[in-house]
PDB file of C-alpha atoms in Angstrom:
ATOM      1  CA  UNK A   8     -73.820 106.634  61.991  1.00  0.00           C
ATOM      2  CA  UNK A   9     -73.945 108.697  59.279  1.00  0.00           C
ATOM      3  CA  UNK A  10     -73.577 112.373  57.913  1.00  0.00           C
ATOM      4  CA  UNK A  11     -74.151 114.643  55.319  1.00  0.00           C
ATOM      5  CA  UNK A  12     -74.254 118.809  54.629  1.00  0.00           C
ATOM      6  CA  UNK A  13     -77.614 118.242  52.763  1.00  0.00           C
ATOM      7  CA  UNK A  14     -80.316 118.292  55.052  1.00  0.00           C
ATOM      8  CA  UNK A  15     -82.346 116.892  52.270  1.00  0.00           C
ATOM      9  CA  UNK A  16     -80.108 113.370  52.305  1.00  0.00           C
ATOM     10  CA  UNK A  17     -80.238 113.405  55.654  1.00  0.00           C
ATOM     11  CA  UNK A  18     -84.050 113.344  56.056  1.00  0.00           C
ATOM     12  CA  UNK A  19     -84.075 110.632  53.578  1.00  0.00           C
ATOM     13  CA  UNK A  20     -81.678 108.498  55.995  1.00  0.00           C
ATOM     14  CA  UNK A  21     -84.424 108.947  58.425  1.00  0.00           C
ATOM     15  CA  UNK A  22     -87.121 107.726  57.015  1.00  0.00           C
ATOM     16  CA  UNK A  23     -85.304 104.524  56.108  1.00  0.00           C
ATOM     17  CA  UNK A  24     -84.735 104.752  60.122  1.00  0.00           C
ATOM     18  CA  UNK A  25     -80.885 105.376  59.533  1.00  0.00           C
ATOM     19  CA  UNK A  26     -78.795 106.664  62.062  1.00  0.00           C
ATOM     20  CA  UNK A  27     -77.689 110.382  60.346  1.00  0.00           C
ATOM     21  CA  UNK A  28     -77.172 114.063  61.048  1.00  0.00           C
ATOM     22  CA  UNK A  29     -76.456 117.119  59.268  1.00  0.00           C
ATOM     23  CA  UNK A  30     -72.791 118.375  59.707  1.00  0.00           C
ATOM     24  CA  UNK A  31     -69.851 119.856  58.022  1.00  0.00           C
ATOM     25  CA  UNK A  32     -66.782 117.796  57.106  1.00  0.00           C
ATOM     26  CA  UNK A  33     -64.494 120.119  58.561  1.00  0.00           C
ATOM     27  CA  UNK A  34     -66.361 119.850  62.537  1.00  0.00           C
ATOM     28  CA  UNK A  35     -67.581 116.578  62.721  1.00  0.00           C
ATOM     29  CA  UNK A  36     -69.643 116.796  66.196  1.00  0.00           C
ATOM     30  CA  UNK A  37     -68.525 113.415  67.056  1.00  0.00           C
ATOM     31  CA  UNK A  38     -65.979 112.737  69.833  1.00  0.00           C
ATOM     32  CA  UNK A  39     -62.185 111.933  69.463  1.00  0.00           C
ATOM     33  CA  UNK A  40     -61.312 107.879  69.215  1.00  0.00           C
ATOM     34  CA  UNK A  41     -64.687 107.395  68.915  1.00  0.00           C
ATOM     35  CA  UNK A  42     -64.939 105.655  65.668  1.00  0.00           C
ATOM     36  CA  UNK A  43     -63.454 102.541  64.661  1.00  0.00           C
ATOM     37  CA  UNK A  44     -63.924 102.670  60.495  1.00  0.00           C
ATOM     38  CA  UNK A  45     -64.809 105.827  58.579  1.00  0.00           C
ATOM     39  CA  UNK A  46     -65.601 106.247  55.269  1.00  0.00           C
ATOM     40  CA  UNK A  47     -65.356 109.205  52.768  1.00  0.00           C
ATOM     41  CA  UNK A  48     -66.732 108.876  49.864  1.00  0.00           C
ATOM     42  CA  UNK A  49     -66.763 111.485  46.965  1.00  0.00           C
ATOM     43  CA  UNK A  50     -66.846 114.370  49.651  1.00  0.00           C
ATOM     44  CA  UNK A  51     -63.464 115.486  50.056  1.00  0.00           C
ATOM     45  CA  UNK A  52     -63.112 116.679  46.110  1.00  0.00           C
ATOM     46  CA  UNK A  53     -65.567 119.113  46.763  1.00  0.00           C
ATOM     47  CA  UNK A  54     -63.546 121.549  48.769  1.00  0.00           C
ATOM     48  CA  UNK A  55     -61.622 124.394  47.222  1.00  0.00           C
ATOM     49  CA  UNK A  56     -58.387 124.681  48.975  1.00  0.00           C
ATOM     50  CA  UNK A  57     -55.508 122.444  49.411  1.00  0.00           C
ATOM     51  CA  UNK A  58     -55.521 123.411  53.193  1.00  0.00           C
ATOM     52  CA  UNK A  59     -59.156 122.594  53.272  1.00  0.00           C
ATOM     53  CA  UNK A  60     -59.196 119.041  51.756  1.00  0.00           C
ATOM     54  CA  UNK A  61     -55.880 118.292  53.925  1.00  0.00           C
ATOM     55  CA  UNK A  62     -58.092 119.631  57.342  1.00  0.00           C
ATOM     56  CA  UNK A  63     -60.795 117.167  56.264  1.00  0.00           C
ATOM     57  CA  UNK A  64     -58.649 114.328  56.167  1.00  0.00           C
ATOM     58  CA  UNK A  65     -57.275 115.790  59.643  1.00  0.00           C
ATOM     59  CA  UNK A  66     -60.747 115.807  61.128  1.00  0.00           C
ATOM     60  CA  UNK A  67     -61.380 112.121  59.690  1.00  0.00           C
ATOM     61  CA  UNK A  68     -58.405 110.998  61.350  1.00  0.00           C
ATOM     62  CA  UNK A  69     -59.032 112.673  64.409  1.00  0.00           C
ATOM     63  CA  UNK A  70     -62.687 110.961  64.808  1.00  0.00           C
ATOM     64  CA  UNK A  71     -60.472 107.047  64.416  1.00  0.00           C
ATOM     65  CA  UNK A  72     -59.577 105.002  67.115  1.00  0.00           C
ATOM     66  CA  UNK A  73     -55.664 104.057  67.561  1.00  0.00           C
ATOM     67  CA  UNK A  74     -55.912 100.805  64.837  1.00  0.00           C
ATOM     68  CA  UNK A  75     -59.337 102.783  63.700  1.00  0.00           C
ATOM     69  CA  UNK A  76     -59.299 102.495  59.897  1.00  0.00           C
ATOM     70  CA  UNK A  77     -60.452 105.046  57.188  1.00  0.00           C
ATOM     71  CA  UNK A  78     -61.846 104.579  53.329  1.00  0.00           C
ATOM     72  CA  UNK A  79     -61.384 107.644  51.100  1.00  0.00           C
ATOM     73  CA  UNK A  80     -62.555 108.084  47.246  1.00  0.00           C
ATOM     74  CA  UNK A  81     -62.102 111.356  45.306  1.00  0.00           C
ATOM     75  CA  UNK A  82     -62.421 111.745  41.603  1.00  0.00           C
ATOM     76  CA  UNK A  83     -59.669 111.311  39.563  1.00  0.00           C
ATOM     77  CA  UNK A  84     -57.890 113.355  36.831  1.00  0.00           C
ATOM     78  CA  UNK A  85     -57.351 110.808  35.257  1.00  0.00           C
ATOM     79  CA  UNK A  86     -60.452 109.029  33.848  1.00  0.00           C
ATOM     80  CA  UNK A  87     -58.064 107.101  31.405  1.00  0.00           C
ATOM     81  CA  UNK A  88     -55.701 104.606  33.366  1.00  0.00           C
ATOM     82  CA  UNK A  89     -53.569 102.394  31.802  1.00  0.00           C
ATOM     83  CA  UNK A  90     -55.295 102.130  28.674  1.00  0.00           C
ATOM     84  CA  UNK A  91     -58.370 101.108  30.326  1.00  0.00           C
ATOM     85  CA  UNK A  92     -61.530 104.055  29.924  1.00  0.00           C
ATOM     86  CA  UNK A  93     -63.597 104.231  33.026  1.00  0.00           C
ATOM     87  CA  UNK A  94     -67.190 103.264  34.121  1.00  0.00           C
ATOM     88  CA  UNK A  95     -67.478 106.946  33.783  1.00  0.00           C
ATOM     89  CA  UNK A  96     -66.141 107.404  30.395  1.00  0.00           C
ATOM     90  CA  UNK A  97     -67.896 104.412  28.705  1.00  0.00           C
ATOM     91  CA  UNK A  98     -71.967 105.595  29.857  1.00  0.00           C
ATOM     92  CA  UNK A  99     -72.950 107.973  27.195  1.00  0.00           C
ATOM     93  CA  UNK A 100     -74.938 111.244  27.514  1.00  0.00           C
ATOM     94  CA  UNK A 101     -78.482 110.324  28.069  1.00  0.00           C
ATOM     95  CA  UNK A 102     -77.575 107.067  30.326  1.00  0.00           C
ATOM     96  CA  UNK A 103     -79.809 107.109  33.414  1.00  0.00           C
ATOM     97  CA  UNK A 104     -77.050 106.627  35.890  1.00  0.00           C
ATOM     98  CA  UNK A 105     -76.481 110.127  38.118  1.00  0.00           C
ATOM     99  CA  UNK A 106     -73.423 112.022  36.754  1.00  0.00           C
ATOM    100  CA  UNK A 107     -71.589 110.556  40.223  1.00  0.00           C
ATOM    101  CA  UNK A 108     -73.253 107.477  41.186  1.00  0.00           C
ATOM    102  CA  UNK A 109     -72.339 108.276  45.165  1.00  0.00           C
ATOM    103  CA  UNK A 110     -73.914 111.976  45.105  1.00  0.00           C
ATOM    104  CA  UNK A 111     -76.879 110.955  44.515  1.00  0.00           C
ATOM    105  CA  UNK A 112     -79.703 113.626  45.790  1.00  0.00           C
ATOM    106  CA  UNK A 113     -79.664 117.426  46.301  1.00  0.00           C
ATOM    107  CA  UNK A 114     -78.064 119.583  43.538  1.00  0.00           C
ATOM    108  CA  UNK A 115     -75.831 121.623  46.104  1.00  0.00           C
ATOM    109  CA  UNK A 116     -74.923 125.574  46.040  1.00  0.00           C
ATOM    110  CA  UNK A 117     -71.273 126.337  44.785  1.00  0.00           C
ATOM    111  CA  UNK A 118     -68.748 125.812  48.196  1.00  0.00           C
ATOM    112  CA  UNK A 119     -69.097 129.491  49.521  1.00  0.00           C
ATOM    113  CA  UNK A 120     -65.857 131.262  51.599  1.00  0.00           C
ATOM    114  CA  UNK A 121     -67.469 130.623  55.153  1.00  0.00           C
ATOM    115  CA  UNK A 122     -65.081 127.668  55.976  1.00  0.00           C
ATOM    116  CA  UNK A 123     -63.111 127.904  59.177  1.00  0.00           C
ATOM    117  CA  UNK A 124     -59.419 129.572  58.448  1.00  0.00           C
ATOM    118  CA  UNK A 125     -56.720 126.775  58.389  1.00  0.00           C
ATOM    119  CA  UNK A 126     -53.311 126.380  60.797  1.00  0.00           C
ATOM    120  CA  UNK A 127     -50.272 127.821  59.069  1.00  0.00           C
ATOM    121  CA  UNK A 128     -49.171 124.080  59.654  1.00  0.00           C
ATOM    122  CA  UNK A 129     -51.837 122.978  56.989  1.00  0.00           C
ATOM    123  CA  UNK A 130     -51.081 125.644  54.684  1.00  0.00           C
ATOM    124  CA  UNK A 131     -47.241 124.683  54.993  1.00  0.00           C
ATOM    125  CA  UNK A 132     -48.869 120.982  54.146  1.00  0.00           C
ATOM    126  CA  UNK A 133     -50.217 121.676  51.400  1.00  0.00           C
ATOM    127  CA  UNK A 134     -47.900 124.229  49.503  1.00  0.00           C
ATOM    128  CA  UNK A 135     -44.963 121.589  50.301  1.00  0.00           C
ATOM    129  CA  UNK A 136     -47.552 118.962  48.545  1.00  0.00           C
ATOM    130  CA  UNK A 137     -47.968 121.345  45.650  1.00  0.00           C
ATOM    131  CA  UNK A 138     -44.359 121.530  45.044  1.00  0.00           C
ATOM    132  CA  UNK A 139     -43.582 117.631  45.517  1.00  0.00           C
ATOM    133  CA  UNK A 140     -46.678 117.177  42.595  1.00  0.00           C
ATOM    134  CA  UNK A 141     -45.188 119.463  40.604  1.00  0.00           C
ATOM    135  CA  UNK A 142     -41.646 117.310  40.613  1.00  0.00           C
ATOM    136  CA  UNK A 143     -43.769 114.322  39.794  1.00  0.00           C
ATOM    137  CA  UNK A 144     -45.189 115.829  36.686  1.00  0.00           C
ATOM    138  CA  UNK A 145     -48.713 116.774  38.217  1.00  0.00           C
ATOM    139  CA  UNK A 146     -49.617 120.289  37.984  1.00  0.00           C
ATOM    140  CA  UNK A 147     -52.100 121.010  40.742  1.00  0.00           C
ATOM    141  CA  UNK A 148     -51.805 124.611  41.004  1.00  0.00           C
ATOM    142  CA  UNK A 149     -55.671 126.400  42.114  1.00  0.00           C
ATOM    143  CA  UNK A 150     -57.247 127.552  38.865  1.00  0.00           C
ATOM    144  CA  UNK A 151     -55.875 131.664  38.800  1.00  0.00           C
ATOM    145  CA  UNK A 152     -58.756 132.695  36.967  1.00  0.00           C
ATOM    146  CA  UNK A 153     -62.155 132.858  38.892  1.00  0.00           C
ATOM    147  CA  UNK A 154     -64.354 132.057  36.096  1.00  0.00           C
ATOM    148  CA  UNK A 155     -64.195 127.964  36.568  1.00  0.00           C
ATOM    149  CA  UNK A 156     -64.223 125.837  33.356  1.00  0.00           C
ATOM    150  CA  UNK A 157     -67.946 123.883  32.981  1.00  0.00           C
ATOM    151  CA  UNK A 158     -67.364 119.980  32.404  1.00  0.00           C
ATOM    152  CA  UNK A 159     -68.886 118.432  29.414  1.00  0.00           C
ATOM    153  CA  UNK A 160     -70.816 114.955  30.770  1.00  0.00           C
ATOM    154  CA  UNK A 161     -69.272 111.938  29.885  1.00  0.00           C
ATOM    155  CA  UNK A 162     -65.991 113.636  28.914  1.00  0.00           C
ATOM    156  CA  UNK A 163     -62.181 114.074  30.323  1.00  0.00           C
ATOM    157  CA  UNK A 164     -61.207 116.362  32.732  1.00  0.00           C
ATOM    158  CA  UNK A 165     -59.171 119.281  31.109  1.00  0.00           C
ATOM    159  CA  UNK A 166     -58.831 120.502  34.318  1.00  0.00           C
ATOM    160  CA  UNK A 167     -58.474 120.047  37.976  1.00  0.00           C
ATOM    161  CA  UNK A 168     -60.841 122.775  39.558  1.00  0.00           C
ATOM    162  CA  UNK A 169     -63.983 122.874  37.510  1.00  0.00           C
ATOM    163  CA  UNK A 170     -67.709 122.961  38.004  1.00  0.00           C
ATOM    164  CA  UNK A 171     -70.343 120.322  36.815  1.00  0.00           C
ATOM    165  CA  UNK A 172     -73.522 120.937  35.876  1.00  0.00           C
ATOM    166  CA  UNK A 173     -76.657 119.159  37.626  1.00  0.00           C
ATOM    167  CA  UNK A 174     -80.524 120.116  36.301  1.00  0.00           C
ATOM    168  CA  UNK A 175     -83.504 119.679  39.346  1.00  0.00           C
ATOM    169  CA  UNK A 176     -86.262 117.250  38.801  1.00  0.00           C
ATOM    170  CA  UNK A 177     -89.159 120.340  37.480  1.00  0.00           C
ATOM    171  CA  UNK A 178     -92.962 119.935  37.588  1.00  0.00           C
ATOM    172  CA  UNK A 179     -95.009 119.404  40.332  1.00  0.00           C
ATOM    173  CA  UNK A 180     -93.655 118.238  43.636  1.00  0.00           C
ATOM    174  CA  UNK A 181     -95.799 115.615  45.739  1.00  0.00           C
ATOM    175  CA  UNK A 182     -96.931 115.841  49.094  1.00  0.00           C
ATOM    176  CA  UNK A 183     -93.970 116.107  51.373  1.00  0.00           C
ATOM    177  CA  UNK A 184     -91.783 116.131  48.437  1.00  0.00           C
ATOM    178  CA  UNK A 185     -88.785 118.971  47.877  1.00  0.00           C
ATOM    179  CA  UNK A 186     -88.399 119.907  44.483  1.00  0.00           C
ATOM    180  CA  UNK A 187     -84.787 119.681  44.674  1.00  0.00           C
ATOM    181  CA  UNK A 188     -84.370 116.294  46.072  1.00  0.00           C
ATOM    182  CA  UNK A 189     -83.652 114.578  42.166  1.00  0.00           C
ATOM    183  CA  UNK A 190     -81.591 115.601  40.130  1.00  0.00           C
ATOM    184  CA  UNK A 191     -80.225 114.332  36.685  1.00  0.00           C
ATOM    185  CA  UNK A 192     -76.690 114.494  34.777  1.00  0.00           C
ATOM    186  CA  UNK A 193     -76.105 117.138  32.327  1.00  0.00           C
ATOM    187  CA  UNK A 194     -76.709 115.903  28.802  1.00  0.00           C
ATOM    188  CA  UNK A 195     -79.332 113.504  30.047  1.00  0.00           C
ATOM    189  CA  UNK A 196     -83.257 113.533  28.220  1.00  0.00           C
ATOM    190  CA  UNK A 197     -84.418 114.822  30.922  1.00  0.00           C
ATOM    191  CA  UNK A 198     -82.053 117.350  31.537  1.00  0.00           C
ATOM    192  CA  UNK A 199     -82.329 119.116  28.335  1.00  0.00           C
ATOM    193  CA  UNK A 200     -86.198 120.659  29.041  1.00  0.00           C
ATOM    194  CA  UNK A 201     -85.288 121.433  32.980  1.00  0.00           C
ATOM    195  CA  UNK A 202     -84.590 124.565  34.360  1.00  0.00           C
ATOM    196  CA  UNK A 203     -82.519 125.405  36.776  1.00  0.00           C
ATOM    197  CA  UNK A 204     -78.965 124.414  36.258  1.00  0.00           C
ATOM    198  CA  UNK A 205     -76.951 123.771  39.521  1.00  0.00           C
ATOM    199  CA  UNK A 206     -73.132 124.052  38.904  1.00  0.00           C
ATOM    200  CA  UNK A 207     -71.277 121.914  42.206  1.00  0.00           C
ATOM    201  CA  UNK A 208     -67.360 122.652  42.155  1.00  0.00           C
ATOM    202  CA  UNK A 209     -65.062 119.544  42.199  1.00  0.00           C
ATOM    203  CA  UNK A 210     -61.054 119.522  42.552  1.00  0.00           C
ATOM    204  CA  UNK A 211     -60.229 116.002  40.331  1.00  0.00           C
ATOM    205  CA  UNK A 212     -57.710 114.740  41.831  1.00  0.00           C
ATOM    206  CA  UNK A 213     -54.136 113.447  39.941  1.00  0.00           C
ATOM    207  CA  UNK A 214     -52.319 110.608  40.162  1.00  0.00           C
ATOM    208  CA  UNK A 215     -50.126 110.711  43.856  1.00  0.00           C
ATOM    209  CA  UNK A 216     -51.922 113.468  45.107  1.00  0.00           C
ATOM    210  CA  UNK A 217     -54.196 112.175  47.806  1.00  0.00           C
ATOM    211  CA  UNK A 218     -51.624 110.030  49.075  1.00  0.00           C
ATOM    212  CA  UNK A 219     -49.419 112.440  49.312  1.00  0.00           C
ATOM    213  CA  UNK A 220     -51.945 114.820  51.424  1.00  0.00           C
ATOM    214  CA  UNK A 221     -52.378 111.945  53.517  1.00  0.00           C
ATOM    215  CA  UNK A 222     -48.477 110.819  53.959  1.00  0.00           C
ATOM    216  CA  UNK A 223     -47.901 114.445  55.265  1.00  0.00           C
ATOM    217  CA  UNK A 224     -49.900 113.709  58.298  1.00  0.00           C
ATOM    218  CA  UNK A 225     -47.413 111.891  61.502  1.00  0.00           C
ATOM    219  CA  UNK A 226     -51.215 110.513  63.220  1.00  0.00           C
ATOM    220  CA  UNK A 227     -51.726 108.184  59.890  1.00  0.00           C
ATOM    221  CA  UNK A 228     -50.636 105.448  57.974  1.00  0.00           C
ATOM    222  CA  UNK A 229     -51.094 104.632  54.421  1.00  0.00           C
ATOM    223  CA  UNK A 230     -52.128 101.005  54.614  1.00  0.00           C
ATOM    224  CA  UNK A 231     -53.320 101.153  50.495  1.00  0.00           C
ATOM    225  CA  UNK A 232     -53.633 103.394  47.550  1.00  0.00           C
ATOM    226  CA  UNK A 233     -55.351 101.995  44.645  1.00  0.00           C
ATOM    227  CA  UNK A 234     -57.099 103.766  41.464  1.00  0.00           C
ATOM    228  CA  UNK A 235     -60.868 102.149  40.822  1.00  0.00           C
ATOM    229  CA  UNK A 236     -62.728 103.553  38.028  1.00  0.00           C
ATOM    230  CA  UNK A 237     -62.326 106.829  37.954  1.00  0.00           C
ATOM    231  CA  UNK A 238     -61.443 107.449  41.578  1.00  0.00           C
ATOM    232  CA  UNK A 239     -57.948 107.509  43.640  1.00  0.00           C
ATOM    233  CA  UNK A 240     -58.909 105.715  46.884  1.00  0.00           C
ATOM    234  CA  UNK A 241     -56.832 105.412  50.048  1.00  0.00           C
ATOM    235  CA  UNK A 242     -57.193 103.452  53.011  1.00  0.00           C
ATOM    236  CA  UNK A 243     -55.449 104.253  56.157  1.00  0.00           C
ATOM    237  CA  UNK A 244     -54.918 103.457  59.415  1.00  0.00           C
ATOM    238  CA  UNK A 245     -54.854 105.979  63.145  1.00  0.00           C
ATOM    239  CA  UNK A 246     -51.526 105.726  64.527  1.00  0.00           C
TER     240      UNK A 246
END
């Protein structure tokens, strides 16, 4: 069974007769100790909070069996690790793969403030994460100023909130076809005569820091953390 927020993805699912349903990532309509694998993949870098990312990793857990196992990926900071560039790194502006190879689909509006309020426990979470990545060399303050930094395709993060440009697919849309169901990196050919420009917000993550978010939760354990190209990935298992 799968989900999505784009409605668009979703429909797509269905006509390849794929279980799916629209939801949000912080209320999965699914039952507790329901599930026994989950995966979460490129999803939870796309909320805005440090209280929010740590209640979707909550909510994943919460939808595991005891021994139920979950699969994470989230960007990474850090798109140079030991000495070795990634995937993402080495394709140069104008390559045909999608600026994230798992988000394919929809350009999606910027995350917008109507996300349930998190516990004071989660907020506790997360500032007492902030601090132990700050002792570890990691700054992962929010970004202060509201005005984001754009990414540049195809180039190192500078920073850890950010938006990235996506252009829509123009001309004519087919029968039955949405207009914003393709979508292309910035920098690609086609990108350069399309109009308009969607800008999706991302929190890259650094080195120890969704480990740490999930270590702070007592219903989890971390059975793995691993880096793979480009991503920090962590598997873990409902206690």
């Amino acid at each position: 069974v799968g989900c999505d927020r784009s409605k668009n993805l979703v429909d797509i699912c269905g006509e390849k007769n794929f279980e799916a349903f629209v939801c949000d990532a912080l209320s999965v309509p699914i039952r507790s100790g329901s599930c026994d694998a989950c995966i979460s993949i490129a999803v939870i870098h796309h909320f805005s909070t440090a209280e929010r990312r740590l209640a979707t990793i909550r909510e994943l857990a919460r939808l595991l069996r005891p021994g139920g196992t979950a699969l994470i990926y989230v960007w990474a900071m850090e798109q140079e690790y030991k000495k070795q560039k990634s995937k993402y790194l080495k394709e140069k502006n104008g390559s045909k793969d999608k600026e994230e190879e798992v988000d394919t689909g929809t350009a999606q509006r910027q995350l917008s403030d109507q996300m349930p309020d998190s516990s004071s426990r989660d907020s506790a979470c997360s500032d007492q994460l902030l601090n132990d990545l700050k002792d570890k060399g990691c700054d992962a303050k929010p970004f202060a100023d509201s005005r984001l930094p754009v990414h540049v395709n195809r180039t190192s993060f500078h920073s850890q909130d950010l938006l990235v440009p996506w252009h829509l697919k123009g001309g004519t849309k087919q029968k039955g076809e949405s207009v914003d169901t393709v979508s292309f990196p910035a920098g690609s050919k086609e990108s350069q005569e399309l109009s308009p420009v969607f800008h999706r917000y991302y929190h890259v993550f650094c080195e120890g820091e969704l480990e740490a978010a999930c270590r702070s939760l007592d219903c989890v354990r971390v059975q793995k953390s691993y880096y793979d190209q480009g991503n920090w990935c962590v598997v873990l298992e409902k206690l």
